[in-house]
Short mmCIF file of C-alpha atoms in Angstrom, two decimals:
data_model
loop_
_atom_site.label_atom_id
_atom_site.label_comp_id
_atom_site.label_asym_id
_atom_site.label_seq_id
_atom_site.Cartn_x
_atom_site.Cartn_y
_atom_site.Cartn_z
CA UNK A 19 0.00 0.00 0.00
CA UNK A 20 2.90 2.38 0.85
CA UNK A 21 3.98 1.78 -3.02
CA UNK A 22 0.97 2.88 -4.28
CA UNK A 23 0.81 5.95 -1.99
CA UNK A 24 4.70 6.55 -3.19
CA UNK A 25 3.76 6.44 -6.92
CA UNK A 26 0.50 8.32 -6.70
CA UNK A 27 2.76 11.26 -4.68
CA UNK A 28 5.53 10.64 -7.35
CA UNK A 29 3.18 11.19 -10.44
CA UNK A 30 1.31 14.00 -8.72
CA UNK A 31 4.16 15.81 -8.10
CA UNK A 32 5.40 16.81 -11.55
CA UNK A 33 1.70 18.09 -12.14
CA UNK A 34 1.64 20.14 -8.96
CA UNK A 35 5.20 21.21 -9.96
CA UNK A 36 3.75 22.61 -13.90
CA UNK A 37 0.64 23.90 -12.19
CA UNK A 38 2.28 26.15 -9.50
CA UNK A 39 4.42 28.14 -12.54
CA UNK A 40 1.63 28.22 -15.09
CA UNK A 41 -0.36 30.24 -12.69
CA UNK A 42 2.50 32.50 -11.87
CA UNK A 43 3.14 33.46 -15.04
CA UNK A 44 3.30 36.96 -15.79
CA UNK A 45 1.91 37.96 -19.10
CA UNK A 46 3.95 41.11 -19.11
CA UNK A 47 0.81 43.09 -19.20
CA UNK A 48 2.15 45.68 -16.47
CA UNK A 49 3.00 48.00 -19.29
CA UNK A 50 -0.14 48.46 -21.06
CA UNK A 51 0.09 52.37 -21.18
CA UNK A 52 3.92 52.69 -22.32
CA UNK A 53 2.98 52.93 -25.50
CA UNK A 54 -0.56 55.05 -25.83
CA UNK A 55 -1.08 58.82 -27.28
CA UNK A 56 -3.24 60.92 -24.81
CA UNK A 57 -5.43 63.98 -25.96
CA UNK A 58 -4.64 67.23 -23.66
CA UNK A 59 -6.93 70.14 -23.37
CA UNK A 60 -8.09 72.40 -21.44
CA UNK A 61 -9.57 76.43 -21.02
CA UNK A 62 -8.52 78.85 -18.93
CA UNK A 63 -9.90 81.72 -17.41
CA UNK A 64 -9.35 84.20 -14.72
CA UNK A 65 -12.16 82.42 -12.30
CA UNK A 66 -9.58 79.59 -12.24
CA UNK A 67 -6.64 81.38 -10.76
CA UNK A 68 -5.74 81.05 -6.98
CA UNK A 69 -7.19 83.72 -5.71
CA UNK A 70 -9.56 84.50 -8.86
CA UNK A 71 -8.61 87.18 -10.76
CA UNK A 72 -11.85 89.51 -12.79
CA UNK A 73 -11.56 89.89 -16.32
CA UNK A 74 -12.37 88.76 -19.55
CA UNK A 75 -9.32 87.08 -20.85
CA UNK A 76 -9.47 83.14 -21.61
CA UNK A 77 -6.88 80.93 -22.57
CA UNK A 78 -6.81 77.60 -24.17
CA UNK A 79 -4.41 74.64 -24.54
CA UNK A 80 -4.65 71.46 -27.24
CA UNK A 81 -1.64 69.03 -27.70
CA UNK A 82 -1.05 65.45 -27.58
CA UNK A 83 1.24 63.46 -24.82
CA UNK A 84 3.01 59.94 -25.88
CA UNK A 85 3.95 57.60 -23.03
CA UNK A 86 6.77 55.82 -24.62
CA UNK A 87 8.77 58.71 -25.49
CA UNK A 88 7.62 60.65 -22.41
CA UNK A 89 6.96 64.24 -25.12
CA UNK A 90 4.21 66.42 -24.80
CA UNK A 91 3.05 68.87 -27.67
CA UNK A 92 1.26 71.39 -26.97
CA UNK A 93 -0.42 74.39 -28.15
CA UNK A 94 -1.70 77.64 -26.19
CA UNK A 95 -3.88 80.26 -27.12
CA UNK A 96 -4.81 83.48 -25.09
CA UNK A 97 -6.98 86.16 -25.86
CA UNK A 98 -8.69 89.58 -24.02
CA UNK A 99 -5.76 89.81 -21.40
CA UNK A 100 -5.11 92.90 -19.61
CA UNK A 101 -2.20 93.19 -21.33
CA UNK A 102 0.90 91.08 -23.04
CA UNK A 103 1.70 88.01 -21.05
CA UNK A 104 4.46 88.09 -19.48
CA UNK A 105 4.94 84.65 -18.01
CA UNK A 106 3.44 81.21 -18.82
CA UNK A 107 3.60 78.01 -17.97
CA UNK A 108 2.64 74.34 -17.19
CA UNK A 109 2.19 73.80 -12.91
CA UNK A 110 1.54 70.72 -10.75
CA UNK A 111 -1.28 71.54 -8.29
CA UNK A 112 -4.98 69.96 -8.76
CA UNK A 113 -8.01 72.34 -9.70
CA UNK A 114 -8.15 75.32 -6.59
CA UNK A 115 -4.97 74.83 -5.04
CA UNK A 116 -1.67 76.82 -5.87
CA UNK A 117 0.76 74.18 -7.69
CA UNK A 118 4.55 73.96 -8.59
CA UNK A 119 6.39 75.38 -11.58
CA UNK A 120 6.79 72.19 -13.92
CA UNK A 121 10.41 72.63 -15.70
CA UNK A 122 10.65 75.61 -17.13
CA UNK A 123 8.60 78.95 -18.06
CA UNK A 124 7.24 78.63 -22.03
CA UNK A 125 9.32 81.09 -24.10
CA UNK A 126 6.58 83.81 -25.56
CA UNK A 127 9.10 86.24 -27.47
CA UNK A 128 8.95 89.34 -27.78
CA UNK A 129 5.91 92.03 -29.42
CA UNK A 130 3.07 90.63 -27.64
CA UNK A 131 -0.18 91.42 -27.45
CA UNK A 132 -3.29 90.90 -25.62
CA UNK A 133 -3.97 88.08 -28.21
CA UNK A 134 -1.93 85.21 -29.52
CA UNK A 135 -0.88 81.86 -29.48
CA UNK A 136 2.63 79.89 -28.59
CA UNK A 137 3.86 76.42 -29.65
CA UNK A 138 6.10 73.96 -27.29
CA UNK A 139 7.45 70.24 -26.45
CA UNK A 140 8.29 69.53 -23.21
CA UNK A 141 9.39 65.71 -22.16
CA UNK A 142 8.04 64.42 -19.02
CA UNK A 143 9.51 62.37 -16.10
CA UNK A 144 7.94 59.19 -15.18
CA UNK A 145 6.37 61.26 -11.60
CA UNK A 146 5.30 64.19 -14.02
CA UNK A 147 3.50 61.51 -16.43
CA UNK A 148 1.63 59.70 -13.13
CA UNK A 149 0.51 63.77 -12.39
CA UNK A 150 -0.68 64.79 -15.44
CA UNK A 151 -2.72 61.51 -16.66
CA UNK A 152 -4.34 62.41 -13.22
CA UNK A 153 -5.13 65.50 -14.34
CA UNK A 154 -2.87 67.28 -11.67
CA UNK A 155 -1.22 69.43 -14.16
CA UNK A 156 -2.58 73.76 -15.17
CA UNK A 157 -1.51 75.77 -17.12
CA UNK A 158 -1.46 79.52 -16.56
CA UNK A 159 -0.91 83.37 -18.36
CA UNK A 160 0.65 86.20 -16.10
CA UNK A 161 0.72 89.56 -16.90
CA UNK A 162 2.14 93.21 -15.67
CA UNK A 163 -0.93 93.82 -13.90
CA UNK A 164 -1.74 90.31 -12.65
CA UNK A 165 2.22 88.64 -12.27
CA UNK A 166 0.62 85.74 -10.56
CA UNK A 167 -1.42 84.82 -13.11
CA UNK A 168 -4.57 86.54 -14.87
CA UNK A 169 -5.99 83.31 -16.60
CA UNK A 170 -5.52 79.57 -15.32
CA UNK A 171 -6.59 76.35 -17.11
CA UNK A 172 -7.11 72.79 -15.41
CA UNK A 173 -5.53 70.14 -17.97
CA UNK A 174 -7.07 67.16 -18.42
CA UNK A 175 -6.10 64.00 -20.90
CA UNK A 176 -8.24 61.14 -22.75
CA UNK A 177 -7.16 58.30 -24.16
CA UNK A 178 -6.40 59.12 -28.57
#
C-alpha cells in the first residue's frame, strides 16, 4: 500500500510542480500604457486662478502626450488679457490649489499682445507623467498687472 501511496505522490508531483508556474506566469501586461497617445486640453480663465482674478481674458491649450517617449506637444492660445503676457507656464497643483512650476517657463518672445498663441514640447519624467494623466497638471498666463497669473486652465487627458 505504501507503493501505491509513493507512486500516486511521485506522479502528482510533476503536475503540482507545472501547475504552480503556469499560474504564476506573468503575461507582461504591467506596461499596457507605455505605449498610448493621450489627448490634452483644457480652457482657462481668470475664475480659475488662486485667488480668482476679474476679467475677460481666456486661454486655451490642445496638444497630444506619448507615453513611450515621455513628449508632450502642446499648443496655447490666449486672448482679451489685460495686457501682453508676461509669463506662462505648465504647474503641478490639482483644480483650486496653488501648484509647482513644472520645468521651465514657455518662451513667448517678444511684441506681444493681448492676443496670440505659442507652440512647445516639453518631455516628461515618469512622476510628471503619473501627475498629469491624473489630471494634476494647469496651465497659466501672467501679466504686468496680474504677475501671478490673470488666466488659469485645469488640464485634463483622454485616451487618442
Amino acid at each position: 500500500m505504501k507503493t501505491f501511496n509513493l507512486r500516486s505522490i511521485m506522479w502528482a508531483i510533476p503536475f503540482l510542480i507545472g501547475s504552480v508556474a503556469l499560474t504564476s506566469c506573468d503575461n507582461d501586461d504591467d506596461d499596457l500604457n507605455d505605449n498610448r497617445t493621450y489627448v490634452i486640453s483644457g480652457n482657462a480663465s481668470g475664475s480659475q486662478v488662486v485667488p480668482a482674478v476679474s476679467g475677460s481674458g481666456q486661454g486655451t491649450v490642445t496638444g497630444t502626450y506619448n507615453s513611450k517617449t515621455n513628449t508632450m506637444n502642446y499648443t496655447s492660445t490666449w486672448t482679451n488679457l489685460s495686457g501682453a503676457p508676461t509669463s506662462a507656464g505648465f504647474y503641478a497643483g490639482n483644480a483650486g490649489a496653488s501648484g509647482t512650476l513644472v520645468g521651465n517657463t514657455w518662451t513667448l518672445g517678444s511684441g506681444l499682445t493681448a492676443t496670440g498663441t505659442t507652440t512647445g514640447t516639453i518631455v516628461l519624467t515618469d512622476a510628471q507623467e503619473t501627475q498629469l494623466l491624473n489630471n494634476g497638471w494647469y496651465y497659466s498666463y501672467g501679466t504686468a498687472t496680474n504677475t501671478g497669473g490673470e488666466v488659469r486652465g485645469q488640464i485634463t487627458t483622454t485616451i487618442q
